[in-house]
Amino acid sequence: MRPILMKGHERPLTFLRYNRDSTRLITGSADQTAKLWDVQTGAELFTFRFDAPARSVEFAIGDGLAVITTDNFMGNVPTAQVKRIADDPDDQSEESLLVISGIKGRINRAVWGPLNRTIITAGEDATIRIWDTETGTCLMQSDNEQGHQKTITSLSKSADWSHFLTGSLDKSAKLWDTRTLTLIKTYVTERPVNAVDISPLLDHVVIGGGQDAMNVTMTDRRAGKFEAKFFHKILQEEIGGVKGHFGPINALAFNPDGRSFSSGGEDGYVRLHHFDSDYFNIKAAFEEGRRCLLVGKSCFISVMWKRLRCNV
């Protein structure tokens, strides 16, 4: 495979997203720009310029809109800005159709809600907010007691957009209803959470993170707990873990077919993990474990750990 090198940004990239048919790519960068690219040729189609680093980018349903967040920087407040994406690059404009502001602290993620009617934001102030895309009004925000207590680092939507998962430095991940912002489930870990994702195939979520390298007293990967942890989405039980990274995990993503997942770490490696056949029998294992619990046996967790296998 010969890669296409797309040159244009002058500082580190912060985020990137493909459109639905993978013909275009949008990237955000610390150079205070977001760029639109042609995937086939690698050509730069357009540059959106800001007064602060661009933190996250996301195409809307239909790819006609994109939301881009900017950091609080040199006196500029953090924003989430909606841009129209033209079919013809010659018709593209830098004009923002909507600018959402008034949030304290960096906005780490902004994603579209169902039918592009809302935008969901989350970031340093540990609060999730849902905004009306017509008026820019904040419709609701997460409860301070039920919600995260530290910076929200990541946000991932379900395949049907009915719920989403957030990860936080408070060592937890939380599952939320997209329309009502009702807290559905909480998954507790022993390490700060940097990345989360929801399986499109099974009722599983994957959570990764780890202690910052500067705070780890040993170089052994076990010291920083650099492991991708799997939880049952409904039962909230931890069902297994995949080791391999020697630094905090910063990115996680299930393959759209649900048969593999990838992890990216501060160690500079991307690891692609393929599930073996036992993994797809895990639903039956949960039913077996549930029956064991009903009759008072303690086989639930052992059954689950035996069922999860990854080829690393």
PDB file of C-alpha atoms in Angstrom:
ATOM      1  CA  MET A   1       0.000   0.000   0.000  1.00  0.00           C
ATOM      2  CA  ARG A   2       1.444   3.332  -1.049  1.00  0.00           C
ATOM      3  CA  PRO A   3       0.213   6.213   1.127  1.00  0.00           C
ATOM      4  CA  ILE A   4      -0.857   9.611  -0.182  1.00  0.00           C
ATOM      5  CA  LEU A   5       0.949  12.344   1.742  1.00  0.00           C
ATOM      6  CA  MET A   6      -1.302  15.346   2.299  1.00  0.00           C
ATOM      7  CA  LYS A   7       0.779  18.417   3.113  1.00  0.00           C
ATOM      8  CA  GLY A   8      -0.831  21.571   4.371  1.00  0.00           C
ATOM      9  CA  HIS A   9      -0.954  21.855   8.145  1.00  0.00           C
ATOM     10  CA  GLU A  10       1.952  23.583   9.859  1.00  0.00           C
ATOM     11  CA  ARG A  11       1.402  22.221  13.372  1.00  0.00           C
ATOM     12  CA  PRO A  12       0.156  18.924  14.877  1.00  0.00           C
ATOM     13  CA  LEU A  13      -3.202  17.527  13.798  1.00  0.00           C
ATOM     14  CA  THR A  14      -5.805  17.270  16.540  1.00  0.00           C
ATOM     15  CA  PHE A  15      -8.629  15.372  14.837  1.00  0.00           C
ATOM     16  CA  LEU A  16      -9.849  14.023  11.502  1.00  0.00           C
ATOM     17  CA  ARG A  17     -13.030  12.574  10.042  1.00  0.00           C
ATOM     18  CA  TYR A  18     -14.133  11.018   6.740  1.00  0.00           C
ATOM     19  CA  ASN A  19     -17.469  11.834   5.164  1.00  0.00           C
ATOM     20  CA  ARG A  20     -19.991   9.045   4.682  1.00  0.00           C
ATOM     21  CA  ASP A  21     -18.780   7.801   1.287  1.00  0.00           C
ATOM     22  CA  SER A  22     -15.083   8.394   2.121  1.00  0.00           C
ATOM     23  CA  THR A  23     -14.557  10.862  -0.713  1.00  0.00           C
ATOM     24  CA  ARG A  24     -13.566  13.737   1.560  1.00  0.00           C
ATOM     25  CA  LEU A  25     -11.581  14.150   4.730  1.00  0.00           C
ATOM     26  CA  ILE A  26     -11.748  17.041   7.186  1.00  0.00           C
ATOM     27  CA  THR A  27      -8.852  17.687   9.575  1.00  0.00           C
ATOM     28  CA  GLY A  28      -8.328  19.993  12.538  1.00  0.00           C
ATOM     29  CA  SER A  29      -4.958  21.322  13.626  1.00  0.00           C
ATOM     30  CA  ALA A  30      -3.146  23.348  16.256  1.00  0.00           C
ATOM     31  CA  ASP A  31      -2.177  25.729  13.418  1.00  0.00           C
ATOM     32  CA  GLN A  32      -5.615  27.341  13.879  1.00  0.00           C
ATOM     33  CA  THR A  33      -7.094  25.835  10.722  1.00  0.00           C
ATOM     34  CA  ALA A  34      -9.341  23.024   9.581  1.00  0.00           C
ATOM     35  CA  LYS A  35      -8.844  21.676   6.088  1.00  0.00           C
ATOM     36  CA  LEU A  36     -11.018  19.837   3.608  1.00  0.00           C
ATOM     37  CA  TRP A  37      -9.269  17.225   1.433  1.00  0.00           C
ATOM     38  CA  ASP A  38     -10.015  15.077  -1.596  1.00  0.00           C
ATOM     39  CA  VAL A  39      -9.373  11.508  -0.464  1.00  0.00           C
ATOM     40  CA  GLN A  40      -8.753  10.093  -3.928  1.00  0.00           C
ATOM     41  CA  THR A  41      -6.069  12.591  -4.945  1.00  0.00           C
ATOM     42  CA  GLY A  42      -4.924  14.018  -1.617  1.00  0.00           C
ATOM     43  CA  ALA A  43      -5.600  17.523  -2.903  1.00  0.00           C
ATOM     44  CA  GLU A  44      -6.393  20.277  -0.421  1.00  0.00           C
ATOM     45  CA  LEU A  45      -9.843  21.596  -1.306  1.00  0.00           C
ATOM     46  CA  PHE A  46     -10.351  24.369   1.243  1.00  0.00           C
ATOM     47  CA  THR A  47      -9.000  25.877   4.460  1.00  0.00           C
ATOM     48  CA  PHE A  48     -11.144  27.199   7.306  1.00  0.00           C
ATOM     49  CA  ARG A  49      -9.175  29.723   9.386  1.00  0.00           C
ATOM     50  CA  PHE A  50      -9.755  30.500  13.048  1.00  0.00           C
ATOM     51  CA  ASP A  51      -8.266  32.602  15.841  1.00  0.00           C
ATOM     52  CA  ALA A  52      -7.458  29.525  17.923  1.00  0.00           C
ATOM     53  CA  PRO A  53      -6.449  25.873  17.442  1.00  0.00           C
ATOM     54  CA  ALA A  54      -9.133  23.649  15.902  1.00  0.00           C
ATOM     55  CA  ARG A  55      -9.800  20.819  18.349  1.00  0.00           C
ATOM     56  CA  SER A  56     -12.420  18.462  16.850  1.00  0.00           C
ATOM     57  CA  VAL A  57     -14.228  18.092  13.527  1.00  0.00           C
ATOM     58  CA  GLU A  58     -17.326  16.146  12.509  1.00  0.00           C
ATOM     59  CA  PHE A  59     -19.429  15.786   9.344  1.00  0.00           C
ATOM     60  CA  ALA A  60     -23.212  15.934   9.698  1.00  0.00           C
ATOM     61  CA  ILE A  61     -25.620  13.387   8.248  1.00  0.00           C
ATOM     62  CA  GLY A  62     -25.633  13.991   4.503  1.00  0.00           C
ATOM     63  CA  ASP A  63     -22.167  15.606   4.632  1.00  0.00           C
ATOM     64  CA  GLY A  64     -23.591  19.053   3.824  1.00  0.00           C
ATOM     65  CA  LEU A  65     -22.491  20.502   7.162  1.00  0.00           C
ATOM     66  CA  ALA A  66     -19.554  20.158   9.544  1.00  0.00           C
ATOM     67  CA  VAL A  67     -19.049  21.224  13.145  1.00  0.00           C
ATOM     68  CA  ILE A  68     -15.567  22.387  14.179  1.00  0.00           C
ATOM     69  CA  THR A  69     -14.532  23.282  17.718  1.00  0.00           C
ATOM     70  CA  THR A  70     -11.866  25.850  18.615  1.00  0.00           C
ATOM     71  CA  ASP A  71      -9.906  26.176  21.853  1.00  0.00           C
ATOM     72  CA  ASN A  72      -9.753  28.960  24.400  1.00  0.00           C
ATOM     73  CA  PHE A  73      -6.555  30.654  23.265  1.00  0.00           C
ATOM     74  CA  MET A  74      -4.991  34.110  23.624  1.00  0.00           C
ATOM     75  CA  GLY A  75      -8.161  35.636  24.990  1.00  0.00           C
ATOM     76  CA  ASN A  76     -10.481  33.835  22.564  1.00  0.00           C
ATOM     77  CA  VAL A  77     -13.315  31.826  24.089  1.00  0.00           C
ATOM     78  CA  PRO A  78     -13.872  28.203  23.007  1.00  0.00           C
ATOM     79  CA  THR A  79     -16.462  27.767  20.273  1.00  0.00           C
ATOM     80  CA  ALA A  80     -18.276  25.162  18.214  1.00  0.00           C
ATOM     81  CA  GLN A  81     -18.823  26.466  14.692  1.00  0.00           C
ATOM     82  CA  VAL A  82     -21.050  25.049  11.965  1.00  0.00           C
ATOM     83  CA  LYS A  83     -19.787  25.321   8.388  1.00  0.00           C
ATOM     84  CA  ARG A  84     -21.646  24.497   5.202  1.00  0.00           C
ATOM     85  CA  ILE A  85     -19.749  22.005   3.010  1.00  0.00           C
ATOM     86  CA  ALA A  86     -20.274  22.811  -0.655  1.00  0.00           C
ATOM     87  CA  ASP A  87     -20.374  20.123  -3.342  1.00  0.00           C
ATOM     88  CA  ASP A  88     -18.130  22.288  -5.511  1.00  0.00           C
ATOM     89  CA  PRO A  89     -14.969  23.533  -3.736  1.00  0.00           C
ATOM     90  CA  ASP A  90     -15.168  26.742  -5.789  1.00  0.00           C
ATOM     91  CA  ASP A  91     -18.414  27.541  -3.973  1.00  0.00           C
ATOM     92  CA  GLN A  92     -17.001  26.857  -0.522  1.00  0.00           C
ATOM     93  CA  SER A  93     -17.125  29.670   2.038  1.00  0.00           C
ATOM     94  CA  GLU A  94     -15.489  30.272   5.422  1.00  0.00           C
ATOM     95  CA  GLU A  95     -18.700  31.752   6.792  1.00  0.00           C
ATOM     96  CA  SER A  96     -20.055  30.116   9.952  1.00  0.00           C
ATOM     97  CA  LEU A  97     -23.760  29.331   9.895  1.00  0.00           C
ATOM     98  CA  LEU A  98     -23.785  29.014  13.685  1.00  0.00           C
ATOM     99  CA  VAL A  99     -21.314  29.832  16.460  1.00  0.00           C
ATOM    100  CA  ILE A 100     -21.870  28.231  19.854  1.00  0.00           C
ATOM    101  CA  SER A 101     -20.020  29.886  22.743  1.00  0.00           C
ATOM    102  CA  GLY A 102     -20.364  30.507  26.458  1.00  0.00           C
ATOM    103  CA  ILE A 103     -18.609  27.314  27.554  1.00  0.00           C
ATOM    104  CA  LYS A 104     -15.784  27.536  30.069  1.00  0.00           C
ATOM    105  CA  GLY A 105     -12.814  25.378  29.213  1.00  0.00           C
ATOM    106  CA  ARG A 106     -11.800  23.569  26.040  1.00  0.00           C
ATOM    107  CA  ILE A 107     -14.457  21.720  24.026  1.00  0.00           C
ATOM    108  CA  ASN A 108     -12.846  18.340  23.382  1.00  0.00           C
ATOM    109  CA  ARG A 109     -15.672  16.875  21.284  1.00  0.00           C
ATOM    110  CA  ALA A 110     -18.697  18.106  19.376  1.00  0.00           C
ATOM    111  CA  VAL A 111     -20.922  15.657  17.464  1.00  0.00           C
ATOM    112  CA  TRP A 112     -24.235  15.851  15.650  1.00  0.00           C
ATOM    113  CA  GLY A 113     -27.415  14.563  17.218  1.00  0.00           C
ATOM    114  CA  PRO A 114     -30.251  12.740  15.404  1.00  0.00           C
ATOM    115  CA  LEU A 115     -31.266  14.275  12.059  1.00  0.00           C
ATOM    116  CA  ASN A 116     -28.732  17.113  12.558  1.00  0.00           C
ATOM    117  CA  ARG A 117     -31.210  18.904  14.819  1.00  0.00           C
ATOM    118  CA  THR A 118     -28.797  19.100  17.733  1.00  0.00           C
ATOM    119  CA  ILE A 119     -25.090  19.266  18.517  1.00  0.00           C
ATOM    120  CA  ILE A 120     -23.646  17.546  21.580  1.00  0.00           C
ATOM    121  CA  THR A 121     -20.550  19.075  23.207  1.00  0.00           C
ATOM    122  CA  ALA A 122     -18.275  17.894  26.013  1.00  0.00           C
ATOM    123  CA  GLY A 123     -14.916  18.966  27.372  1.00  0.00           C
ATOM    124  CA  GLU A 124     -12.829  20.384  30.184  1.00  0.00           C
ATOM    125  CA  ASP A 125     -15.700  21.610  32.350  1.00  0.00           C
ATOM    126  CA  ALA A 126     -16.977  17.998  32.668  1.00  0.00           C
ATOM    127  CA  THR A 127     -20.423  19.000  31.392  1.00  0.00           C
ATOM    128  CA  ILE A 128     -22.289  17.556  28.402  1.00  0.00           C
ATOM    129  CA  ARG A 129     -24.556  19.998  26.591  1.00  0.00           C
ATOM    130  CA  ILE A 130     -27.094  19.546  23.819  1.00  0.00           C
ATOM    131  CA  TRP A 131     -27.601  22.554  21.543  1.00  0.00           C
ATOM    132  CA  ASP A 132     -30.316  23.455  19.041  1.00  0.00           C
ATOM    133  CA  THR A 133     -28.687  23.787  15.613  1.00  0.00           C
ATOM    134  CA  GLU A 134     -31.221  26.365  14.396  1.00  0.00           C
ATOM    135  CA  THR A 135     -30.948  28.852  17.254  1.00  0.00           C
ATOM    136  CA  GLY A 136     -27.745  27.892  19.084  1.00  0.00           C
ATOM    137  CA  THR A 137     -29.740  27.599  22.312  1.00  0.00           C
ATOM    138  CA  CYS A 138     -28.574  25.155  24.969  1.00  0.00           C
ATOM    139  CA  LEU A 139     -31.491  22.751  25.334  1.00  0.00           C
ATOM    140  CA  MET A 140     -30.141  20.717  28.249  1.00  0.00           C
ATOM    141  CA  GLN A 141     -26.975  19.812  30.104  1.00  0.00           C
ATOM    142  CA  SER A 142     -25.792  16.915  32.212  1.00  0.00           C
ATOM    143  CA  ASP A 143     -26.521  16.798  35.922  1.00  0.00           C
ATOM    144  CA  ASN A 144     -23.546  17.786  38.064  1.00  0.00           C
ATOM    145  CA  GLU A 145     -24.080  14.975  40.553  1.00  0.00           C
ATOM    146  CA  GLN A 146     -24.724  12.161  38.053  1.00  0.00           C
ATOM    147  CA  GLY A 147     -22.318  13.437  35.426  1.00  0.00           C
ATOM    148  CA  HIS A 148     -18.548  13.340  35.179  1.00  0.00           C
ATOM    149  CA  GLN A 149     -16.467  15.037  37.845  1.00  0.00           C
ATOM    150  CA  LYS A 150     -13.383  15.734  35.728  1.00  0.00           C
ATOM    151  CA  THR A 151     -12.538  16.593  32.121  1.00  0.00           C
ATOM    152  CA  ILE A 152     -14.456  14.645  29.469  1.00  0.00           C
ATOM    153  CA  THR A 153     -11.874  13.401  27.003  1.00  0.00           C
ATOM    154  CA  SER A 154     -13.895  11.404  24.478  1.00  0.00           C
ATOM    155  CA  LEU A 155     -17.374  10.828  23.087  1.00  0.00           C
ATOM    156  CA  SER A 156     -18.665   8.066  20.795  1.00  0.00           C
ATOM    157  CA  LYS A 157     -22.141   7.582  19.311  1.00  0.00           C
ATOM    158  CA  SER A 158     -24.021   4.330  18.826  1.00  0.00           C
ATOM    159  CA  ALA A 159     -24.700   3.130  15.299  1.00  0.00           C
ATOM    160  CA  ASP A 160     -28.370   4.169  15.518  1.00  0.00           C
ATOM    161  CA  TRP A 161     -27.542   7.463  17.316  1.00  0.00           C
ATOM    162  CA  SER A 162     -29.949   6.615  20.147  1.00  0.00           C
ATOM    163  CA  HIS A 163     -27.233   6.781  22.815  1.00  0.00           C
ATOM    164  CA  PHE A 164     -23.626   7.847  23.236  1.00  0.00           C
ATOM    165  CA  LEU A 165     -20.663   7.043  25.462  1.00  0.00           C
ATOM    166  CA  THR A 166     -18.337   9.492  27.196  1.00  0.00           C
ATOM    167  CA  GLY A 167     -14.969   8.933  28.837  1.00  0.00           C
ATOM    168  CA  SER A 168     -13.403  11.091  31.530  1.00  0.00           C
ATOM    169  CA  LEU A 169     -10.316  11.652  33.610  1.00  0.00           C
ATOM    170  CA  ASP A 170     -12.517  10.810  36.616  1.00  0.00           C
ATOM    171  CA  LYS A 171     -11.824   7.122  35.795  1.00  0.00           C
ATOM    172  CA  SER A 172     -15.266   6.372  34.419  1.00  0.00           C
ATOM    173  CA  ALA A 173     -17.224   6.106  31.193  1.00  0.00           C
ATOM    174  CA  LYS A 174     -20.935   6.891  31.022  1.00  0.00           C
ATOM    175  CA  LEU A 175     -23.712   5.919  28.616  1.00  0.00           C
ATOM    176  CA  TRP A 176     -26.321   8.592  27.853  1.00  0.00           C
ATOM    177  CA  ASP A 177     -29.652   8.843  26.030  1.00  0.00           C
ATOM    178  CA  THR A 178     -29.124  11.131  23.042  1.00  0.00           C
ATOM    179  CA  ARG A 179     -32.563  12.788  23.122  1.00  0.00           C
ATOM    180  CA  THR A 180     -33.097  13.255  26.858  1.00  0.00           C
ATOM    181  CA  LEU A 181     -29.519  13.258  28.205  1.00  0.00           C
ATOM    182  CA  THR A 182     -30.593  10.689  30.762  1.00  0.00           C
ATOM    183  CA  LEU A 183     -27.720   8.753  32.310  1.00  0.00           C
ATOM    184  CA  ILE A 184     -28.183   5.078  31.410  1.00  0.00           C
ATOM    185  CA  LYS A 185     -25.070   3.276  32.634  1.00  0.00           C
ATOM    186  CA  THR A 186     -21.728   3.970  34.305  1.00  0.00           C
ATOM    187  CA  TYR A 187     -18.559   1.912  33.799  1.00  0.00           C
ATOM    188  CA  VAL A 188     -15.919   2.390  36.490  1.00  0.00           C
ATOM    189  CA  THR A 189     -12.219   1.734  35.938  1.00  0.00           C
ATOM    190  CA  GLU A 190      -9.040   2.254  37.943  1.00  0.00           C
ATOM    191  CA  ARG A 191      -7.389   4.561  35.420  1.00  0.00           C
ATOM    192  CA  PRO A 192      -8.143   7.918  33.704  1.00  0.00           C
ATOM    193  CA  VAL A 193     -10.160   7.298  30.525  1.00  0.00           C
ATOM    194  CA  ASN A 194      -8.883   8.871  27.298  1.00  0.00           C
ATOM    195  CA  ALA A 195     -10.835   6.938  24.666  1.00  0.00           C
ATOM    196  CA  VAL A 196     -14.102   5.021  24.318  1.00  0.00           C
ATOM    197  CA  ASP A 197     -16.124   3.319  21.609  1.00  0.00           C
ATOM    198  CA  ILE A 198     -19.338   1.310  21.220  1.00  0.00           C
ATOM    199  CA  SER A 199     -19.455  -1.991  19.351  1.00  0.00           C
ATOM    200  CA  PRO A 200     -21.759  -1.885  16.312  1.00  0.00           C
ATOM    201  CA  LEU A 201     -22.309  -5.655  16.565  1.00  0.00           C
ATOM    202  CA  LEU A 202     -22.578  -6.714  20.218  1.00  0.00           C
ATOM    203  CA  ASP A 203     -23.659  -5.066  23.467  1.00  0.00           C
ATOM    204  CA  HIS A 204     -20.080  -4.163  24.325  1.00  0.00           C
ATOM    205  CA  VAL A 205     -18.132  -0.994  24.980  1.00  0.00           C
ATOM    206  CA  VAL A 206     -14.353  -0.601  25.016  1.00  0.00           C
ATOM    207  CA  ILE A 207     -12.549   1.852  27.275  1.00  0.00           C
ATOM    208  CA  GLY A 208      -8.878   2.841  27.296  1.00  0.00           C
ATOM    209  CA  GLY A 209      -6.533   5.286  28.928  1.00  0.00           C
ATOM    210  CA  GLY A 210      -3.925   4.958  31.617  1.00  0.00           C
ATOM    211  CA  GLN A 211      -1.912   7.002  34.015  1.00  0.00           C
ATOM    212  CA  ASP A 212       0.111   9.819  32.470  1.00  0.00           C
ATOM    213  CA  ALA A 213       3.625   8.703  31.653  1.00  0.00           C
ATOM    214  CA  MET A 214       5.124  11.444  33.850  1.00  0.00           C
ATOM    215  CA  ASN A 215       3.315   9.955  36.857  1.00  0.00           C
ATOM    216  CA  VAL A 216       4.303   6.346  36.279  1.00  0.00           C
ATOM    217  CA  THR A 217       7.181   5.286  38.522  1.00  0.00           C
ATOM    218  CA  MET A 218       7.917   2.096  36.572  1.00  0.00           C
ATOM    219  CA  THR A 219       8.380   1.525  32.859  1.00  0.00           C
ATOM    220  CA  ASP A 220       6.426  -1.734  33.095  1.00  0.00           C
ATOM    221  CA  ARG A 221       3.179  -1.302  31.160  1.00  0.00           C
ATOM    222  CA  ARG A 222       1.285  -2.789  34.109  1.00  0.00           C
ATOM    223  CA  ALA A 223       2.203   0.226  36.246  1.00  0.00           C
ATOM    224  CA  GLY A 224       0.265   2.694  34.134  1.00  0.00           C
ATOM    225  CA  LYS A 225      -2.596   0.260  33.392  1.00  0.00           C
ATOM    226  CA  PHE A 226      -2.305   0.732  29.634  1.00  0.00           C
ATOM    227  CA  GLU A 227      -5.039  -1.721  28.716  1.00  0.00           C
ATOM    228  CA  ALA A 228      -8.206  -1.646  26.620  1.00  0.00           C
ATOM    229  CA  LYS A 229     -11.034  -2.843  28.857  1.00  0.00           C
ATOM    230  CA  PHE A 230     -14.262  -4.387  27.569  1.00  0.00           C
ATOM    231  CA  PHE A 231     -17.564  -4.011  29.424  1.00  0.00           C
ATOM    232  CA  HIS A 232     -21.008  -5.413  28.745  1.00  0.00           C
ATOM    233  CA  LYS A 233     -23.034  -2.374  27.757  1.00  0.00           C
ATOM    234  CA  ILE A 234     -26.213  -3.403  29.580  1.00  0.00           C
ATOM    235  CA  LEU A 235     -24.932  -5.361  32.581  1.00  0.00           C
ATOM    236  CA  GLN A 236     -21.944  -3.034  33.177  1.00  0.00           C
ATOM    237  CA  GLU A 237     -19.722  -6.032  33.924  1.00  0.00           C
ATOM    238  CA  GLU A 238     -16.073  -5.981  32.866  1.00  0.00           C
ATOM    239  CA  ILE A 239     -15.646  -8.913  30.480  1.00  0.00           C
ATOM    240  CA  GLY A 240     -12.005  -8.741  29.488  1.00  0.00           C
ATOM    241  CA  GLY A 241      -8.982  -6.690  28.601  1.00  0.00           C
ATOM    242  CA  VAL A 242      -6.357  -6.409  25.885  1.00  0.00           C
ATOM    243  CA  LYS A 243      -2.800  -5.379  26.759  1.00  0.00           C
ATOM    244  CA  GLY A 244       0.024  -4.347  24.491  1.00  0.00           C
ATOM    245  CA  HIS A 245       0.652  -0.598  24.732  1.00  0.00           C
ATOM    246  CA  PHE A 246       3.527   0.848  26.743  1.00  0.00           C
ATOM    247  CA  GLY A 247       1.872   4.234  27.214  1.00  0.00           C
ATOM    248  CA  PRO A 248      -1.628   5.631  27.738  1.00  0.00           C
ATOM    249  CA  ILE A 249      -4.220   4.664  25.135  1.00  0.00           C
ATOM    250  CA  ASN A 250      -5.469   7.819  23.412  1.00  0.00           C
ATOM    251  CA  ALA A 251      -7.666   6.416  20.629  1.00  0.00           C
ATOM    252  CA  LEU A 252     -10.022   3.446  20.222  1.00  0.00           C
ATOM    253  CA  ALA A 253     -12.296   2.441  17.369  1.00  0.00           C
ATOM    254  CA  PHE A 254     -14.315  -0.628  16.464  1.00  0.00           C
ATOM    255  CA  ASN A 255     -14.288  -1.650  12.814  1.00  0.00           C
ATOM    256  CA  PRO A 256     -17.728  -0.814  11.342  1.00  0.00           C
ATOM    257  CA  ASP A 257     -18.373  -4.569  10.955  1.00  0.00           C
ATOM    258  CA  GLY A 258     -17.651  -5.121  14.663  1.00  0.00           C
ATOM    259  CA  ARG A 259     -15.151  -7.932  14.012  1.00  0.00           C
ATOM    260  CA  SER A 260     -12.005  -6.094  15.025  1.00  0.00           C
ATOM    261  CA  PHE A 261     -10.892  -2.955  16.812  1.00  0.00           C
ATOM    262  CA  SER A 262      -7.909  -0.628  16.761  1.00  0.00           C
ATOM    263  CA  SER A 263      -6.086   1.184  19.540  1.00  0.00           C
ATOM    264  CA  GLY A 264      -3.606   4.032  19.385  1.00  0.00           C
ATOM    265  CA  GLY A 265      -1.276   4.933  22.215  1.00  0.00           C
ATOM    266  CA  GLU A 266       1.184   7.497  23.404  1.00  0.00           C
ATOM    267  CA  ASP A 267       3.871   4.905  22.681  1.00  0.00           C
ATOM    268  CA  GLY A 268       3.446   5.772  19.002  1.00  0.00           C
ATOM    269  CA  TYR A 269       1.891   2.461  17.971  1.00  0.00           C
ATOM    270  CA  VAL A 270      -1.456   1.636  16.387  1.00  0.00           C
ATOM    271  CA  ARG A 271      -2.526  -1.921  17.210  1.00  0.00           C
ATOM    272  CA  LEU A 272      -5.139  -3.761  15.145  1.00  0.00           C
ATOM    273  CA  HIS A 273      -6.888  -6.529  17.079  1.00  0.00           C
ATOM    274  CA  HIS A 274      -8.948  -9.234  15.335  1.00  0.00           C
ATOM    275  CA  PHE A 275     -11.481 -11.145  17.423  1.00  0.00           C
ATOM    276  CA  ASP A 276     -11.544 -14.919  17.133  1.00  0.00           C
ATOM    277  CA  SER A 277     -14.729 -16.976  16.883  1.00  0.00           C
ATOM    278  CA  ASP A 278     -15.173 -17.375  20.657  1.00  0.00           C
ATOM    279  CA  TYR A 279     -15.706 -13.652  21.008  1.00  0.00           C
ATOM    280  CA  PHE A 280     -18.931 -13.846  19.017  1.00  0.00           C
ATOM    281  CA  ASN A 281     -20.335 -16.473  21.370  1.00  0.00           C
ATOM    282  CA  ILE A 282     -20.026 -14.068  24.247  1.00  0.00           C
ATOM    283  CA  LYS A 283     -23.777 -13.391  24.285  1.00  0.00           C
ATOM    284  CA  ALA A 284     -24.412 -17.051  25.017  1.00  0.00           C
ATOM    285  CA  ALA A 285     -21.763 -16.888  27.721  1.00  0.00           C
ATOM    286  CA  PHE A 286     -23.588 -14.022  29.382  1.00  0.00           C
ATOM    287  CA  GLU A 287     -26.814 -15.989  29.392  1.00  0.00           C
ATOM    288  CA  GLU A 288     -24.942 -18.872  30.973  1.00  0.00           C
ATOM    289  CA  GLY A 289     -23.429 -16.540  33.541  1.00  0.00           C
ATOM    290  CA  ARG A 290     -26.801 -14.987  34.299  1.00  0.00           C
ATOM    291  CA  ARG A 291     -28.263 -18.429  35.010  1.00  0.00           C
ATOM    292  CA  CYS A 292     -25.329 -19.173  37.297  1.00  0.00           C
ATOM    293  CA  LEU A 293     -26.005 -15.999  39.248  1.00  0.00           C
ATOM    294  CA  LEU A 294     -29.662 -16.900  39.617  1.00  0.00           C
ATOM    295  CA  VAL A 295     -28.788 -20.195  41.268  1.00  0.00           C
ATOM    296  CA  GLY A 296     -26.125 -18.648  43.448  1.00  0.00           C
ATOM    297  CA  LYS A 297     -22.997 -19.792  41.631  1.00  0.00           C
ATOM    298  CA  SER A 298     -19.982 -17.509  41.200  1.00  0.00           C
ATOM    299  CA  CYS A 299     -19.111 -18.491  37.651  1.00  0.00           C
ATOM    300  CA  PHE A 300     -20.248 -15.332  35.877  1.00  0.00           C
ATOM    301  CA  ILE A 301     -16.962 -13.478  35.607  1.00  0.00           C
ATOM    302  CA  SER A 302     -14.863 -16.572  34.912  1.00  0.00           C
ATOM    303  CA  VAL A 303     -17.178 -17.513  32.045  1.00  0.00           C
ATOM    304  CA  MET A 304     -16.847 -14.068  30.526  1.00  0.00           C
ATOM    305  CA  TRP A 305     -13.070 -13.914  30.727  1.00  0.00           C
ATOM    306  CA  LYS A 306     -12.736 -17.293  29.061  1.00  0.00           C
ATOM    307  CA  ARG A 307     -14.978 -16.248  26.195  1.00  0.00           C
ATOM    308  CA  LEU A 308     -13.040 -13.144  25.175  1.00  0.00           C
ATOM    309  CA  ARG A 309     -10.023 -13.762  22.998  1.00  0.00           C
ATOM    310  CA  CYS A 310      -8.079 -11.323  20.846  1.00  0.00           C
ATOM    311  CA  ASN A 311      -5.339 -11.924  18.327  1.00  0.00           C
ATOM    312  CA  VAL A 312      -2.881  -9.171  19.200  1.00  0.00           C
TER     313      VAL A 312
END
